[in-house]
Amino acid sequence: MATPFNLPALGENIDAGTVVGILVEVGDRVEENQPVLEIETDKANLEVPSGFSGVVTEILVENGATADVGAPVLMYEDAGSETAAGTETDGQAEAEAPVAEARETVADTPSSTVSDGKADAGGEADSSTQAPPETGAPPAAEAGPAEEPAPPTPTSPTIPPAPAVSSGALVPAAPSVRRFAREIGLDVGQVPGTGPAGRISVEDVKSHSRQLSAGRGATSGPAPSAPLPDFSKWGPVETEPMSNLRRAAAEHLSAAWTNIPHVTYGDKADVTDMEALRKQFGPAAEAAGGKLTMTAIALKIVTAALKRFPRFNASVDMASHEIIYKKYYHVGVAVDTDRGLVVPVIRDVDRKNMIELSIELAEIAARARDRKLSPDDMQGSTFTISNLGGFGGTFFAPIVNAPDVAILGLARSRMEQVYIDGAFQPRLMLPLMISYDHRLIDGADGARFMQWLVQAFEEPFLLSLEG
């Protein structure tokens, strides 16, 4: 008798995903925990393992379709059953009933596709580390998405004032819309929907937020996006739907940019001596399976700075007017992939040495490129690093990856003439940029934090002395 296999939980706050790969066919014998589907969520691409051993009798989803958590995605029969072995029995007719029932369930399951509301996008591609840092860390990119921000990854964005929880009734809104509402502190169940059957879009959430703000006497929020002209009037165009990951990044970065008053402060560090040490000890990291990149070094330096300046390792809760200081050090590293920016998190950086960090950085960047990250890999950051050194450039202003309150950007280091002791000398200079949330961090705080970073890059002994 055929049994439905329902889509299992994909991660915290993930209610659905897009089917991007069907890894089995009808008639295939499947072992327990064997991958059967590849699902794209707004945080990562995931392989869905089977929770059974048996023979696939029917596939209930198609590539490109949205599958809801808990809904049947395929039918199977136990490997030991006569039917699975190919023997016809009277029970086969009965097996068709659950199949039809499963089909009805799929048809009746409310769609979790993305709403028609458009979200403002933003973000840059990182380089060497977050992908690979300037010298070859795994490719990375600027941060803002996905982290989890709220739930956020990819990449949570304004600092979610206490997560809003709906009454429990089924809300006709896509997961990305629910997440956006949580991130700005709204209960999506209280938002009037203007779409078909009352479906709630991102624009509905924004409009509701503006109405609430106006009712409190606050200034209204950002105006809704203006309709785009018909570009085909001027020439040929091609339209492509945004992936779940790109859509999530757009919404996350838009919310972060809208709700966080950003300040970016830049300086340069003389890394001539650090580069010599990196080359000297790089072979030891490579022998252990890692790569001693400038991003790996930055992980250690940043964590030491966070201990000295705890406000940079905090979050702002505007709903309760509190500052949340974290006593752990999980650093997100923006990674550039062929499907967009992701921000996996290196956990407990303060407890790991440089070689361990170089190995973990290389591994997690490879998993990001191979679409092997889980939602948990991109949640829980306390600070973020974005390295564009692999792409060049001298300056950029990274967007804070909420609910973090700061992000460090690295550009490409270059040899420059620096005036030292009455003469110009060639020195390797690394541009550094720190963007921070001005609601919590003042300009003088940002300058002190940056100057400590610069000194640590220039005088590695400082890490041993104060780190």
Coordinates of C-alpha atoms in Angstrom, one line a residue:
M1 CA 0.0 0.0 0.0
A2 CA 1.4 3.4 -1.0
T3 CA 2.3 5.8 1.7
P4 CA 2.8 9.6 1.3
F5 CA 6.2 11.1 2.2
N6 CA 5.6 14.6 3.5
L7 CA 8.1 17.4 3.2
P8 CA 9.9 17.5 6.6
A9 CA 10.8 20.7 8.5
L10 CA 13.5 22.7 6.7
G11 CA 14.6 24.9 9.5
E12 CA 13.4 27.5 11.9
N13 CA 10.7 29.9 10.5
I14 CA 10.8 28.1 7.1
D15 CA 7.3 27.1 5.9
A16 CA 8.0 26.3 2.3
G17 CA 10.6 26.0 -0.4
T18 CA 10.9 25.8 -4.2
V19 CA 11.7 22.4 -5.7
V20 CA 14.9 22.9 -7.7
G21 CA 15.9 19.2 -8.1
I22 CA 14.1 15.8 -8.0
L23 CA 16.8 13.3 -7.2
V24 CA 14.7 10.1 -7.6
E25 CA 12.4 8.6 -10.2
V26 CA 9.3 6.4 -10.0
G27 CA 10.4 2.8 -9.4
D28 CA 13.7 3.8 -7.7
R29 CA 14.5 1.9 -4.5
V30 CA 15.3 4.4 -1.8
E31 CA 17.2 3.9 1.4
E32 CA 16.5 5.8 4.6
N33 CA 18.2 9.2 4.7
Q34 CA 19.0 9.1 1.0
P35 CA 18.4 12.5 -0.6
V36 CA 15.2 12.6 -2.7
L37 CA 14.7 16.3 -3.4
E38 CA 16.7 19.5 -3.5
I39 CA 14.7 22.5 -2.1
E40 CA 15.6 26.2 -2.3
T41 CA 14.5 28.3 0.6
D42 CA 15.1 32.0 1.3
K43 CA 18.1 31.0 3.3
A44 CA 19.8 28.1 1.5
N45 CA 19.5 25.2 -0.9
L46 CA 18.9 21.9 1.0
E47 CA 18.9 18.3 0.1
V48 CA 15.8 16.6 1.6
P49 CA 16.6 13.1 2.9
S50 CA 14.0 10.3 2.8
G51 CA 12.6 9.2 6.1
F52 CA 11.8 5.8 4.8
S53 CA 13.2 2.7 3.0
G54 CA 11.1 1.7 0.0
V55 CA 10.2 2.1 -3.6
V56 CA 9.0 5.4 -5.1
T57 CA 5.6 4.9 -6.8
E58 CA 4.7 8.5 -7.6
I59 CA 6.2 12.0 -7.5
L60 CA 3.8 14.6 -6.5
V61 CA 5.8 17.8 -7.2
E62 CA 7.6 19.3 -10.2
N63 CA 10.7 21.3 -10.6
G64 CA 10.0 25.0 -10.0
A65 CA 6.9 24.3 -7.8
T66 CA 6.5 25.5 -4.3
A67 CA 6.3 22.7 -1.7
D68 CA 4.9 23.4 1.8
V69 CA 6.4 21.9 4.9
G70 CA 4.2 19.0 5.9
A71 CA 2.6 18.5 2.4
P72 CA 3.1 15.2 0.6
V73 CA 5.8 15.3 -2.1
L74 CA 6.0 11.7 -3.2
M75 CA 4.5 8.3 -2.6
Y76 CA 6.3 5.1 -1.7
E77 CA 5.8 1.5 -0.8
D78 CA 7.8 -0.4 1.8
A79 CA 10.7 -2.2 0.3
G80 CA 9.5 -5.5 1.7
S81 CA 6.0 -5.3 0.5
E82 CA 4.8 -7.6 -2.3
T83 CA 3.7 -4.6 -4.4
A84 CA 7.1 -3.0 -4.0
A85 CA 8.6 -6.2 -5.3
G86 CA 6.5 -6.0 -8.4
T87 CA 3.8 -8.6 -7.4
E88 CA 0.2 -7.5 -8.1
T89 CA -2.1 -7.9 -5.2
D90 CA -5.6 -6.9 -4.4
G91 CA -4.3 -4.2 -2.2
Q92 CA -2.9 -2.3 -5.1
A93 CA -6.3 -0.9 -5.9
E94 CA -6.6 0.3 -2.3
A95 CA -3.2 2.0 -2.6
E96 CA -4.6 4.4 -5.2
A97 CA -6.9 5.9 -2.5
P98 CA -4.1 7.5 -0.5
V99 CA -2.4 8.6 -3.7
A100 CA -5.6 10.5 -4.7
E101 CA -5.9 11.8 -1.2
A102 CA -2.3 13.1 -1.3
R103 CA -3.0 14.8 -4.6
E104 CA -6.0 16.5 -3.1
T105 CA -3.9 17.6 -0.1
V106 CA -1.3 19.1 -2.4
A107 CA -4.0 20.9 -4.4
D108 CA -5.7 22.2 -1.3
T109 CA -2.5 23.2 0.5
P110 CA -2.3 27.0 0.5
S111 CA 0.4 28.2 -1.8
S112 CA 3.5 29.6 -0.2
T113 CA 4.9 31.3 -3.2
V114 CA 6.2 34.8 -2.9
S115 CA 3.8 37.7 -2.9
D116 CA 3.6 40.2 -5.6
G117 CA 4.9 42.9 -3.5
K118 CA 8.3 44.2 -4.7
A119 CA 11.1 44.6 -2.2
D120 CA 13.9 47.1 -2.6
A121 CA 17.2 45.3 -3.2
G122 CA 20.8 46.1 -2.2
G123 CA 24.1 44.6 -1.6
E124 CA 27.5 44.1 -3.1
A125 CA 29.4 41.0 -4.1
D126 CA 32.2 40.2 -1.8
S127 CA 35.6 38.9 -2.6
S128 CA 38.2 36.8 -1.3
T129 CA 37.1 35.8 2.0
Q130 CA 33.7 36.1 2.4
A131 CA 34.3 34.6 -0.5
P132 CA 37.9 34.5 -0.7
P133 CA 39.7 37.3 0.9
E134 CA 42.1 39.3 -0.9
T135 CA 44.6 36.6 -1.2
G136 CA 42.5 33.6 -1.9
A137 CA 40.1 33.0 0.8
P138 CA 37.0 31.3 -0.5
P139 CA 35.0 33.8 -2.6
A140 CA 32.8 36.0 -0.6
A141 CA 30.6 38.9 -0.9
E142 CA 29.1 41.8 1.0
A143 CA 26.8 41.1 3.6
G144 CA 23.3 41.7 4.3
P145 CA 21.3 38.9 3.4
A146 CA 20.6 36.1 4.3
E147 CA 21.9 35.5 7.5
E148 CA 19.5 35.2 9.4
P149 CA 18.5 38.1 10.4
A150 CA 15.5 37.8 11.9
P151 CA 14.2 35.0 11.4
P152 CA 17.8 36.2 9.2
T153 CA 20.3 34.9 7.3
P154 CA 21.3 35.4 5.1
T155 CA 21.1 36.4 5.5
S156 CA 16.9 39.3 9.9
P157 CA 17.0 43.0 9.4
T158 CA 16.2 45.9 11.5
I159 CA 17.0 44.5 14.7
P160 CA 13.9 42.6 15.3
P161 CA 12.1 44.1 18.1
A162 CA 10.6 41.1 19.8
P163 CA 9.4 38.6 17.3
A164 CA 5.8 39.0 16.6
V165 CA 3.7 35.9 16.9
S166 CA 0.4 35.5 15.1
S167 CA -2.6 34.0 16.7
G168 CA -1.9 30.7 15.1
A169 CA -4.5 30.8 12.3
L170 CA -3.2 30.1 8.8
V171 CA -2.0 33.4 7.4
P172 CA -2.2 33.8 3.5
A173 CA 1.4 35.1 3.2
A174 CA 4.6 33.8 1.8
P175 CA 7.4 32.8 4.2
S176 CA 9.4 35.8 3.0
V177 CA 6.5 38.2 3.8
R178 CA 6.0 36.7 7.3
R179 CA 9.7 37.0 7.9
F180 CA 9.7 40.7 6.7
A181 CA 6.8 41.4 9.1
R182 CA 8.7 39.8 12.0
E183 CA 11.8 41.8 11.3
I184 CA 10.0 45.1 11.5
G185 CA 8.1 44.0 14.6
L186 CA 4.6 43.4 13.2
D187 CA 2.2 40.5 13.6
V188 CA 1.5 39.5 10.0
G189 CA -1.9 38.1 11.1
Q190 CA -3.0 41.7 11.8
V191 CA -2.1 43.0 8.3
P192 CA -5.0 43.3 5.8
G193 CA -4.2 41.6 2.5
T194 CA -5.0 43.1 -0.8
G195 CA -4.1 40.1 -3.0
P196 CA -6.4 37.3 -4.2
A197 CA -8.3 35.7 -1.3
G198 CA -6.8 38.3 1.0
R199 CA -3.2 37.3 0.3
I200 CA -0.7 39.5 2.1
S201 CA 2.2 41.1 0.2
V202 CA 5.3 42.9 1.3
E203 CA 3.7 46.2 0.2
D204 CA 0.7 45.3 2.4
V205 CA 3.0 44.9 5.4
K206 CA 4.8 48.2 4.6
S207 CA 1.5 50.0 4.2
H208 CA 0.2 48.7 7.5
S209 CA 3.4 49.7 9.2
R210 CA 3.1 53.2 7.9
Q211 CA -0.5 53.4 9.1
L212 CA 0.5 52.3 12.6
S213 CA 3.4 54.9 12.6
A214 CA 1.0 57.6 11.5
G215 CA -1.4 56.7 14.2
R216 CA 1.3 57.1 16.8
G217 CA 2.2 60.5 15.4
A218 CA 5.4 59.3 13.8
T219 CA 6.6 60.2 10.4
S220 CA 5.4 57.8 7.7
G221 CA 7.8 55.2 6.4
P222 CA 9.3 55.0 2.9
A223 CA 7.0 55.5 0.0
P224 CA 6.0 52.4 -1.9
S225 CA 8.0 51.6 -4.9
A226 CA 6.9 53.5 -8.0
P227 CA 5.6 51.4 -10.8
L228 CA 8.2 50.7 -13.5
P229 CA 7.7 51.9 -17.1
D230 CA 7.2 49.5 -19.9
F231 CA 10.9 49.1 -20.9
S232 CA 10.0 47.1 -24.0
K233 CA 8.8 50.4 -25.7
W234 CA 12.5 51.3 -26.1
G235 CA 14.0 47.9 -26.9
P236 CA 14.1 44.2 -26.3
V237 CA 14.0 43.0 -22.7
E238 CA 14.2 39.7 -20.9
T239 CA 12.4 39.0 -17.6
E240 CA 13.6 36.5 -15.0
P241 CA 11.9 35.7 -11.7
M242 CA 13.9 36.4 -8.6
S243 CA 15.1 33.3 -6.7
N244 CA 14.1 32.7 -3.1
L245 CA 17.6 33.6 -2.1
R246 CA 17.8 36.8 -4.1
R247 CA 14.3 37.9 -3.0
A248 CA 15.2 37.3 0.7
A249 CA 18.4 39.2 0.3
A250 CA 16.6 42.1 -1.4
E251 CA 14.0 42.3 1.4
H252 CA 16.6 41.9 4.2
L253 CA 18.9 44.6 2.8
S254 CA 16.1 46.9 2.0
A255 CA 14.8 46.7 5.6
A256 CA 18.3 47.1 7.0
W257 CA 18.9 50.1 4.9
T258 CA 15.5 51.7 5.7
N259 CA 15.6 51.0 9.5
I260 CA 19.2 51.3 10.4
P261 CA 20.9 54.8 10.3
H262 CA 24.2 53.8 8.8
V263 CA 27.6 55.4 9.3
T264 CA 30.7 54.1 7.4
Y265 CA 34.2 55.0 8.7
G266 CA 37.3 54.1 6.7
D267 CA 41.0 53.9 7.2
K268 CA 44.1 52.0 6.0
A269 CA 46.3 49.6 7.9
D270 CA 49.9 49.0 7.0
V271 CA 49.9 45.2 6.7
T272 CA 53.5 44.8 5.4
D273 CA 54.6 42.9 8.5
M274 CA 51.4 40.9 8.7
E275 CA 51.7 39.8 5.1
A276 CA 55.2 38.6 5.8
L277 CA 53.9 36.5 8.7
R278 CA 51.0 35.2 6.6
K279 CA 53.4 34.0 3.9
Q280 CA 55.7 32.5 6.5
F281 CA 53.0 30.5 8.3
G282 CA 50.7 29.9 5.3
P283 CA 52.3 26.5 4.5
A284 CA 51.4 25.2 7.9
A285 CA 47.7 26.1 7.4
E286 CA 47.7 24.5 3.9
A287 CA 49.3 21.3 5.3
A288 CA 46.4 21.2 7.8
G289 CA 43.8 21.6 5.0
G290 CA 43.1 25.4 5.2
K291 CA 44.4 28.6 3.7
L292 CA 45.7 31.4 5.8
T293 CA 44.0 34.3 4.1
M294 CA 43.6 37.9 5.2
T295 CA 40.0 37.1 6.0
A296 CA 41.0 34.3 8.4
I297 CA 43.3 36.7 10.1
A298 CA 40.6 39.4 10.2
L299 CA 38.3 36.9 12.0
K300 CA 40.7 36.7 14.9
I301 CA 41.5 40.4 15.0
V302 CA 37.8 41.3 14.9
T303 CA 36.9 39.0 17.7
A304 CA 39.6 40.5 19.9
A305 CA 38.2 43.9 19.1
L306 CA 34.7 42.8 20.0
K307 CA 35.8 41.8 23.5
R308 CA 37.4 45.2 24.0
F309 CA 34.4 47.0 22.5
P310 CA 31.3 44.9 23.5
R311 CA 28.9 47.4 22.1
F312 CA 29.9 46.2 18.6
N313 CA 28.8 42.7 19.6
A314 CA 25.3 43.7 20.6
S315 CA 21.8 44.2 19.1
V316 CA 19.2 46.9 19.6
D317 CA 15.7 46.1 20.7
M318 CA 13.7 49.2 19.9
A319 CA 10.4 47.6 21.1
S320 CA 11.6 47.3 24.6
H321 CA 14.3 50.0 24.4
E322 CA 17.0 47.6 25.4
I323 CA 20.6 46.8 24.3
I324 CA 21.3 43.1 24.1
Y325 CA 25.0 42.3 24.7
K326 CA 26.1 38.9 23.5
K327 CA 28.7 36.9 25.4
Y328 CA 29.6 34.7 22.4
Y329 CA 31.4 35.5 19.2
H330 CA 29.9 34.2 16.0
V331 CA 31.2 36.0 12.9
G332 CA 29.4 35.9 9.6
V333 CA 31.5 35.9 6.5
A334 CA 29.8 37.1 3.2
V335 CA 30.4 34.6 0.4
D336 CA 29.8 35.2 -3.3
T337 CA 28.1 32.2 -5.0
D338 CA 26.7 31.7 -8.5
R339 CA 23.2 32.2 -7.1
G340 CA 23.9 35.2 -5.0
L341 CA 25.2 36.3 -1.6
V342 CA 25.1 34.1 1.4
V343 CA 26.5 34.7 4.9
P344 CA 27.6 31.6 6.7
V345 CA 28.6 31.9 10.3
I346 CA 31.9 30.8 11.9
R347 CA 31.0 30.1 15.5
D348 CA 33.0 30.6 18.7
V349 CA 35.8 32.3 16.8
D350 CA 37.4 33.3 20.2
R351 CA 38.0 29.6 21.0
K352 CA 39.8 28.7 17.8
N353 CA 43.3 29.4 16.6
M354 CA 44.2 30.8 13.2
I355 CA 44.8 27.4 11.6
E356 CA 41.4 26.1 12.8
L357 CA 39.8 29.2 11.5
S358 CA 41.5 29.0 8.1
I359 CA 40.3 25.4 7.7
E360 CA 36.7 26.1 8.7
L361 CA 36.6 29.2 6.5
A362 CA 37.7 27.2 3.5
E363 CA 35.2 24.4 4.2
I364 CA 32.2 26.6 4.8
A365 CA 33.0 28.7 1.6
A366 CA 33.2 25.5 -0.4
R367 CA 29.9 24.3 1.0
A368 CA 28.3 27.6 0.2
R369 CA 29.4 27.3 -3.5
D370 CA 28.2 23.7 -3.6
R371 CA 24.8 24.7 -2.1
K372 CA 25.4 22.5 0.9
L373 CA 24.7 25.1 3.6
S374 CA 21.9 24.5 6.1
P375 CA 19.7 27.3 7.5
D376 CA 21.5 26.9 10.8
D377 CA 24.8 27.6 9.1
M378 CA 23.6 31.2 8.4
Q379 CA 22.0 32.1 11.7
G380 CA 23.3 33.6 14.9
S381 CA 26.0 36.0 13.8
T382 CA 27.1 38.8 16.1
F383 CA 29.3 40.6 13.6
T384 CA 30.0 40.3 9.9
I385 CA 33.0 40.6 7.6
S386 CA 32.8 41.4 3.9
N387 CA 36.0 41.1 1.8
L388 CA 36.0 42.5 -1.7
G389 CA 39.8 42.4 -2.0
G390 CA 39.6 39.7 -4.6
F391 CA 37.7 42.0 -6.9
G392 CA 39.9 45.1 -6.4
G393 CA 38.6 48.5 -5.3
T394 CA 39.7 50.9 -2.7
F395 CA 36.5 51.7 -0.8
F396 CA 32.9 50.5 -0.4
A397 CA 30.2 51.0 2.2
P398 CA 28.9 47.6 3.4
I399 CA 25.4 47.4 4.7
V400 CA 24.9 46.3 8.3
N401 CA 23.7 42.7 8.5
A402 CA 20.9 43.1 11.0
P403 CA 20.4 42.2 13.8
D404 CA 24.2 42.8 14.0
V405 CA 25.1 46.4 14.6
A406 CA 28.3 46.5 12.6
I407 CA 30.1 45.0 9.6
L408 CA 33.7 45.2 8.6
G409 CA 34.6 45.6 4.9
L410 CA 38.1 44.9 3.4
A411 CA 39.2 46.1 0.0
R412 CA 42.3 45.2 -2.0
S413 CA 45.7 45.9 -0.3
R414 CA 48.2 47.9 -2.5
M415 CA 51.8 49.0 -2.3
E416 CA 51.9 52.7 -1.5
Q417 CA 54.6 55.2 -0.7
V418 CA 54.3 56.1 3.0
Y419 CA 56.3 58.8 4.7
I420 CA 58.2 57.2 7.6
D421 CA 61.2 58.7 9.6
G422 CA 61.8 61.4 7.1
A423 CA 61.6 59.3 4.0
F424 CA 59.0 57.6 1.7
Q425 CA 59.0 53.8 2.0
P426 CA 56.9 51.3 0.0
R427 CA 54.3 49.7 2.3
L428 CA 51.5 47.3 1.8
M429 CA 48.3 49.2 2.8
L430 CA 44.9 47.5 3.4
P431 CA 41.7 49.6 3.2
L432 CA 39.3 48.9 6.0
M433 CA 35.7 50.2 6.3
I434 CA 33.4 49.8 9.3
S435 CA 29.7 50.4 8.9
Y436 CA 27.7 50.6 12.1
D437 CA 24.2 51.3 13.5
H438 CA 24.3 54.9 14.7
R439 CA 21.4 54.2 17.1
L440 CA 23.8 52.4 19.3
I441 CA 27.3 53.4 18.2
D442 CA 28.5 57.0 18.1
G443 CA 31.1 58.3 15.7
A444 CA 33.8 58.4 18.4
D445 CA 33.1 54.8 19.2
G446 CA 33.4 53.8 15.6
A447 CA 36.7 55.7 15.3
R448 CA 38.1 54.0 18.4
F449 CA 37.1 50.6 17.1
M450 CA 38.7 51.2 13.8
Q451 CA 41.9 52.5 15.2
W452 CA 42.2 49.4 17.4
L453 CA 41.8 47.2 14.3
V454 CA 44.4 49.2 12.4
Q455 CA 46.9 48.8 15.2
A456 CA 46.2 45.1 15.5
F457 CA 46.7 44.6 11.7
E458 CA 49.9 46.6 11.9
E459 CA 51.3 45.1 15.2
P460 CA 50.3 41.5 15.4
F461 CA 51.8 41.2 18.9
L462 CA 48.8 43.3 20.1
L463 CA 46.6 40.2 19.7
S464 CA 48.7 38.4 22.2
L465 CA 49.0 41.4 24.5
E466 CA 45.3 42.4 24.6
G467 CA 43.4 39.9 22.5

